[in-house]
CSV table of C-alpha atoms in Angstrom, one decimal:
chain,number,residue,atom,x,y,z
A,1,GLY,CA,-4.7,42.9,138.6
A,2,ILE,CA,-7.9,42.4,139.9
A,3,PRO,CA,-11.7,41.5,139.5
A,4,VAL,CA,-13.3,45.4,138.9
A,5,LEU,CA,-17.3,45.7,139.4
A,6,CYS,CA,-17.7,49.4,138.0
A,7,GLU,CA,-20.5,51.8,137.7
A,8,LYS,CA,-21.5,52.9,134.5
A,9,PRO,CA,-20.4,54.7,132.5
A,10,ILE,CA,-17.8,52.4,132.1
A,11,SER,CA,-16.7,54.9,129.4
A,12,HIS,CA,-18.1,57.8,126.9
A,13,LEU,CA,-16.1,55.7,124.0
A,14,VAL,CA,-16.4,52.6,122.5
A,15,GLU,CA,-12.8,52.1,121.8
A,16,GLU,CA,-12.2,52.4,125.6
A,17,VAL,CA,-14.8,50.3,126.6
A,18,ASP,CA,-13.4,47.8,123.8
A,19,GLU,CA,-10.0,47.9,125.7
A,20,LEU,CA,-10.5,47.1,129.3
A,21,TYR,CA,-12.8,44.8,128.5
A,22,GLN,CA,-10.1,43.5,126.3
A,23,LEU,CA,-7.6,43.6,129.4
A,24,ALA,CA,-10.0,42.0,131.5
A,25,ASN,CA,-9.9,39.3,129.5
A,26,GLN,CA,-6.2,38.9,128.9
A,27,LYS,CA,-5.9,38.7,132.9
A,28,GLY,CA,-9.0,36.4,133.2
A,29,LEU,CA,-10.6,38.3,135.5
A,30,PHE,CA,-14.2,39.8,135.8
A,31,LEU,CA,-15.0,43.3,134.7
A,32,LEU,CA,-18.7,43.9,135.6
A,33,CYS,CA,-20.7,47.3,134.8
A,34,GLY,CA,-23.1,48.4,137.3
A,35,PHE,CA,-26.5,49.0,135.6
A,36,GLN,CA,-28.1,48.6,138.9
A,37,ARG,CA,-32.1,48.1,137.5
A,38,ARG,CA,-31.6,44.6,135.9
A,39,TYR,CA,-31.2,43.2,139.9
A,40,ASP,CA,-34.6,45.2,141.1
A,41,PRO,CA,-37.0,42.3,141.8
A,42,ASN,CA,-40.2,44.4,140.0
A,43,PHE,CA,-38.6,45.1,136.6
A,44,GLY,CA,-37.3,41.4,137.2
A,45,LYS,CA,-40.8,40.2,137.5
A,46,LEU,CA,-41.9,42.2,134.9
A,47,LYS,CA,-39.5,40.4,132.3
A,48,SER,CA,-40.2,37.2,133.8
A,49,VAL,CA,-44.3,37.9,133.2
A,50,LEU,CA,-43.7,39.0,129.2
A,51,ASP,CA,-40.6,36.1,129.0
A,52,SER,CA,-43.5,33.6,130.0
A,53,GLY,CA,-46.2,34.1,127.2
A,54,LYS,CA,-49.0,34.9,129.5
A,55,VAL,CA,-49.9,39.0,128.5
A,56,GLY,CA,-48.5,37.6,124.5
A,57,LYS,CA,-46.5,39.5,121.9
A,58,LEU,CA,-45.0,42.7,123.2
A,59,LEU,CA,-46.1,45.8,121.5
A,60,LYS,CA,-45.0,48.9,123.7
A,61,VAL,CA,-42.3,49.6,126.3
A,62,ARG,CA,-42.0,52.9,128.2
A,63,SER,CA,-40.0,53.8,131.2
A,64,ILE,CA,-40.4,57.1,133.3
A,65,SER,CA,-37.5,58.5,135.3
A,66,ARG,CA,-38.3,61.7,137.2
A,67,ASP,CA,-35.7,62.5,140.1
A,68,ASN,CA,-35.7,63.7,143.5
A,69,PRO,CA,-34.3,66.0,144.7
A,70,LEU,CA,-34.9,68.5,142.9
A,71,HIS,CA,-31.8,70.7,143.4
A,72,VAL,CA,-29.3,68.7,141.9
A,73,SER,CA,-25.6,70.3,142.4
A,74,ILE,CA,-24.4,71.8,139.3
A,75,GLU,CA,-20.8,71.3,139.6
A,76,TYR,CA,-21.9,67.4,139.5
A,77,LEU,CA,-24.2,68.0,136.0
A,78,LYS,CA,-21.3,69.4,134.5
A,79,VAL,CA,-19.1,66.7,134.5
A,80,SER,CA,-21.8,64.0,134.7
A,81,GLY,CA,-21.3,63.5,131.1
A,82,GLY,CA,-25.8,64.9,130.2
A,83,ILE,CA,-28.7,64.3,131.3
A,84,ILE,CA,-29.1,61.4,128.2
A,85,ALA,CA,-25.5,59.5,130.5
A,86,ASP,CA,-26.5,60.6,133.5
A,87,THR,CA,-29.8,59.2,133.2
A,88,ALA,CA,-31.4,58.2,130.1
A,89,SER,CA,-28.8,55.2,130.4
A,90,HIS,CA,-30.6,53.3,132.9
A,91,ASP,CA,-33.6,53.4,131.2
A,92,ILE,CA,-32.0,52.3,127.5
A,93,ASP,CA,-30.3,49.7,129.6
A,94,MET,CA,-34.1,48.6,130.6
A,95,LEU,CA,-35.7,48.6,126.7
A,96,ARG,CA,-33.1,46.5,125.7
A,97,TYR,CA,-33.3,43.7,128.8
A,98,VAL,CA,-37.4,44.3,128.3
A,99,THR,CA,-37.4,43.4,124.4
A,100,GLY,CA,-34.2,41.0,124.1
A,101,GLU,CA,-32.9,43.7,121.1
A,102,ASP,CA,-30.8,46.8,120.0
A,103,PRO,CA,-32.8,49.6,119.1
A,104,GLU,CA,-32.6,50.4,115.2
A,105,THR,CA,-33.2,53.7,115.4
A,106,VAL,CA,-33.7,56.7,118.3
A,107,TYR,CA,-35.2,60.4,117.7
A,108,ALA,CA,-34.8,62.4,120.9
A,109,VAL,CA,-36.2,65.6,121.8
A,110,GLY,CA,-35.3,67.9,125.1
A,111,ASN,CA,-35.5,71.3,126.7
A,112,ALA,CA,-34.2,73.5,130.1
A,113,PHE,CA,-36.0,75.1,132.3
A,114,CYS,CA,-33.7,76.1,134.9
A,115,PRO,CA,-31.4,79.0,134.0
A,116,SER,CA,-27.8,76.9,135.9
A,117,VAL,CA,-29.0,73.7,133.8
A,118,ALA,CA,-28.8,75.7,130.6
A,119,SER,CA,-25.7,77.4,130.7
A,120,ILE,CA,-23.6,74.1,130.9
A,121,PRO,CA,-25.3,73.7,128.6
A,122,ASP,CA,-27.6,70.2,129.3
A,123,HIS,CA,-31.3,69.4,129.5
A,124,ASP,CA,-33.4,69.1,132.7
A,125,GLN,CA,-36.3,67.6,130.5
A,126,LEU,CA,-36.2,64.5,127.8
A,127,ASP,CA,-38.1,62.4,126.2
A,128,MET,CA,-36.6,59.4,123.4
A,129,LEU,CA,-38.5,57.3,121.2
A,130,PHE,CA,-37.2,54.1,119.6
A,131,THR,CA,-37.8,51.7,117.1
A,132,PHE,CA,-36.9,47.8,117.1
A,133,PRO,CA,-36.3,45.5,114.0
A,134,SER,CA,-39.4,43.3,115.9
A,135,GLY,CA,-41.6,46.3,114.9
A,136,VAL,CA,-41.7,46.9,119.2
A,137,ILE,CA,-41.8,50.9,119.9
A,138,GLY,CA,-40.1,51.7,123.0
A,139,SER,CA,-40.6,55.3,124.3
A,140,ILE,CA,-38.4,56.8,127.6
A,141,ASP,CA,-39.7,60.1,130.0
A,142,ILE,CA,-37.1,61.9,131.8
A,143,SER,CA,-37.3,65.1,134.4
A,144,ARG,CA,-34.7,66.6,136.8
A,145,ASN,CA,-37.8,67.5,138.3
A,146,ALA,CA,-39.8,65.4,140.4
A,147,ALA,CA,-41.3,67.2,143.2
A,148,TYR,CA,-43.6,64.1,144.5
A,149,GLY,CA,-40.6,62.1,144.9
A,150,TYR,CA,-38.7,59.4,143.0
A,151,ASP,CA,-40.5,58.2,139.9
A,152,GLN,CA,-39.5,55.5,138.6
A,153,ARG,CA,-42.2,53.0,136.4
A,154,MET,CA,-42.3,50.8,133.6
A,155,GLU,CA,-44.9,50.2,131.3
A,156,ILE,CA,-45.6,46.8,128.7
A,157,LEU,CA,-48.0,46.9,126.3
A,158,THR,CA,-48.9,43.4,124.1
A,159,TYR,CA,-51.1,41.7,122.7
A,160,GLU,CA,-53.4,40.1,125.8
A,161,GLY,CA,-52.5,42.9,129.0
A,162,SER,CA,-50.0,44.9,129.8
A,163,VAL,CA,-47.8,44.9,132.9
A,164,VAL,CA,-46.6,47.8,134.9
A,165,VAL,CA,-44.6,48.6,137.6
A,166,GLU,CA,-45.5,50.9,139.7
A,167,ASN,CA,-43.2,53.4,142.2
A,168,GLN,CA,-42.3,52.2,145.7
A,169,LYS,CA,-43.1,53.6,149.0
A,170,PRO,CA,-41.4,53.9,152.5
A,171,THR,CA,-44.3,52.1,153.8
A,172,THR,CA,-48.0,50.9,152.1
A,173,VAL,CA,-49.7,52.8,155.2
A,174,THR,CA,-52.8,55.5,153.2
A,175,VAL,CA,-54.7,57.6,155.9
A,176,ALA,CA,-58.3,57.8,155.5
A,177,SER,CA,-59.9,61.0,157.0
A,178,LYS,CA,-62.9,63.1,156.0
A,179,GLN,CA,-60.3,65.4,154.0
A,180,GLY,CA,-59.8,62.1,151.6
A,181,TYR,CA,-57.0,59.5,151.2
A,182,LEU,CA,-53.7,60.4,152.3
A,183,ALA,CA,-50.9,57.7,151.3
A,184,GLU,CA,-47.1,57.8,151.1
A,185,PRO,CA,-45.0,59.4,148.7
A,186,PRO,CA,-43.1,57.9,146.8
A,187,CYS,CA,-38.6,57.1,148.0
A,188,PHE,CA,-36.8,59.9,148.2
A,189,SER,CA,-34.2,59.2,145.7
A,190,PHE,CA,-32.4,55.9,144.1
A,191,PRO,CA,-30.5,54.9,147.0
A,192,GLN,CA,-33.8,54.4,148.8
A,193,ARG,CA,-35.6,53.0,145.6
A,194,TYR,CA,-32.9,50.2,144.6
A,195,THR,CA,-31.5,49.4,148.3
A,196,GLU,CA,-32.6,45.6,147.4
A,197,ALA,CA,-31.2,45.8,143.8
A,198,TYR,CA,-27.6,47.0,144.8
A,199,LYS,CA,-27.4,44.7,147.6
A,200,ALA,CA,-28.1,41.9,145.0
A,201,GLU,CA,-26.0,42.9,142.2
A,202,VAL,CA,-23.1,43.2,144.8
A,203,TYR,CA,-24.1,39.4,145.3
A,204,HIS,CA,-23.6,38.9,141.8
A,205,PHE,CA,-20.2,39.8,141.5
A,206,VAL,CA,-19.1,37.8,144.3
A,207,ASP,CA,-21.0,34.6,143.2
A,208,LEU,CA,-19.3,35.4,139.8
A,209,LEU,CA,-16.0,36.0,141.6
A,210,ASN,CA,-16.7,32.6,143.8
A,211,GLY,CA,-17.6,30.5,140.7
A,212,ILE,CA,-21.1,29.9,141.8
A,213,GLU,CA,-22.8,31.7,139.2
A,214,LYS,CA,-20.4,31.8,135.7
A,215,ILE,CA,-22.1,34.2,133.4
A,216,PRO,CA,-22.1,38.6,134.0
A,217,ARG,CA,-25.6,39.2,133.7
A,218,LEU,CA,-24.0,42.8,131.8
A,219,SER,CA,-21.5,41.8,128.9
A,220,HIS,CA,-18.8,43.3,127.1
A,221,LYS,CA,-21.5,43.7,123.9
A,222,ASP,CA,-23.7,44.7,125.8
A,223,VAL,CA,-21.9,48.0,127.2
A,224,ARG,CA,-20.4,48.5,124.0
A,225,ASN,CA,-23.7,48.5,122.5
A,226,MET,CA,-25.1,50.7,125.1
A,227,THR,CA,-22.0,53.3,124.6
A,228,ILE,CA,-23.2,53.1,120.7
A,229,ILE,CA,-26.6,53.6,121.5
A,230,LEU,CA,-25.7,56.5,123.4
A,231,ARG,CA,-24.1,58.3,121.1
A,232,ALA,CA,-26.7,57.7,118.4
A,233,ALA,CA,-29.2,59.3,121.1
A,234,GLN,CA,-27.4,62.6,121.9
A,235,GLN,CA,-25.8,62.9,118.3
A,236,SER,CA,-30.9,63.1,117.7
A,237,LEU,CA,-30.7,65.4,120.7
A,238,LYS,CA,-28.2,67.9,119.6
A,239,GLU,CA,-29.7,67.2,115.7
A,240,LYS,CA,-33.2,67.4,116.3
A,241,LYS,CA,-33.8,64.5,113.8
A,242,ILE,CA,-34.1,60.8,113.9
A,243,VAL,CA,-30.3,59.3,113.7
A,244,LYS,CA,-30.2,55.8,112.5
A,245,ILE,CA,-28.0,53.0,115.4
A,246,GLU,CA,-25.1,51.4,113.2
A,247,TYR,CA,-23.9,48.7,114.8
A,248,PRO,CA,-20.2,47.2,113.8
A,249,ARG,CA,-20.7,43.9,111.8
A,250,GLU,CA,-18.0,42.9,113.9
A,251,ASN,CA,-19.7,43.4,117.0
A,252,LYS,CA,-22.9,41.7,115.5
A,253,LYS,CA,-20.9,38.6,115.4
A,254,SER,CA,-19.3,38.6,118.4
A,255,ASN,CA,-20.5,36.6,121.5
A,256,HIS,CA,-22.9,37.9,123.8
A,257,ASN,CA,-21.5,37.3,127.3
A,258,THR,CA,-16.9,37.5,126.6
A,259,ASN,CA,-15.7,37.9,129.9
A,260,THR,CA,-13.9,35.1,131.4
A,261,LYS,CA,-13.8,33.0,134.9
A,262,SER,CA,-11.7,34.7,137.2
A,263,LYS,CA,-8.1,33.8,138.5
A,264,LEU,CA,-8.1,34.9,142.4
C-alpha cells in the first residue's frame, strides 16, 4: 500500500469512511482528506486571532461561497453528489475549524433557478443554519451564480469585535477617474483563489510522510463527523425541517487523531 491524499469526499457513506481509515491504520499509512481551506493563510489568520482571545468570545460565524464561472457542466453536477456535498462541505468544514465544535442542529433551504440543475434534481442556491453546543450560531450562504467572480468570504462576530476574510483579487490595483473608482474583480475560480492553500496542503502531506509533522490536520474523526453532518443537512434540505445531528457514542469517545505514522 501507499499513503494517500484524497480530495473530499472520501466517501458519502460513514461505513466506507471507517473502512478506509481502518485499512490505512492497519497498513501503518497516512490517509489525508483534502479540505484545502484549512491551509489558506487568510482563514488561518482569522482562526489565530480568535484563538488569541483578542476579540473575545465567539458569537456567530458566517461563510459565503458563490461559484464562478456561472455555467458549470451539467454532466459534472449529475455526479457531484449535490450542492451540499460538492460545495457547502468546504464551508461546513470551516465552521467546525473555527468553532472547534461539531454542530448540534442544521436547517437547510434551497432552490434551483436553472432548469437544467432542477432536472437533476439539484439546487443552485442554498442557505444553511447551524447551532453549536457553545451557543454559537453558524450560517452558510451558497450559490452557483456569482457573475462578478469567485466569492469566498467569512466573518466572525465576537463580544469585542469581528474578524473578516475578504475576497482575494488578482492585483490590488484601483484605477480612479471621473467615472469613479474601478478595482479588480475577485479571482476567477478556485484554482486561482486557493493556489497557496493547495501548495500548503501538499507540503503538509509530504511533511507527514517524512516525519516532520506527526498529526494530520484532518483526522478520521473529522472526516467521519463531516460525513454525518452532510447527511443531516441533505435530510434537512429534502424534508424542509430542522434536523438534530446524531453522532454515535463511540465516535464521541474516539481519539481526534487516529492516523498512524507512515511506514515508507
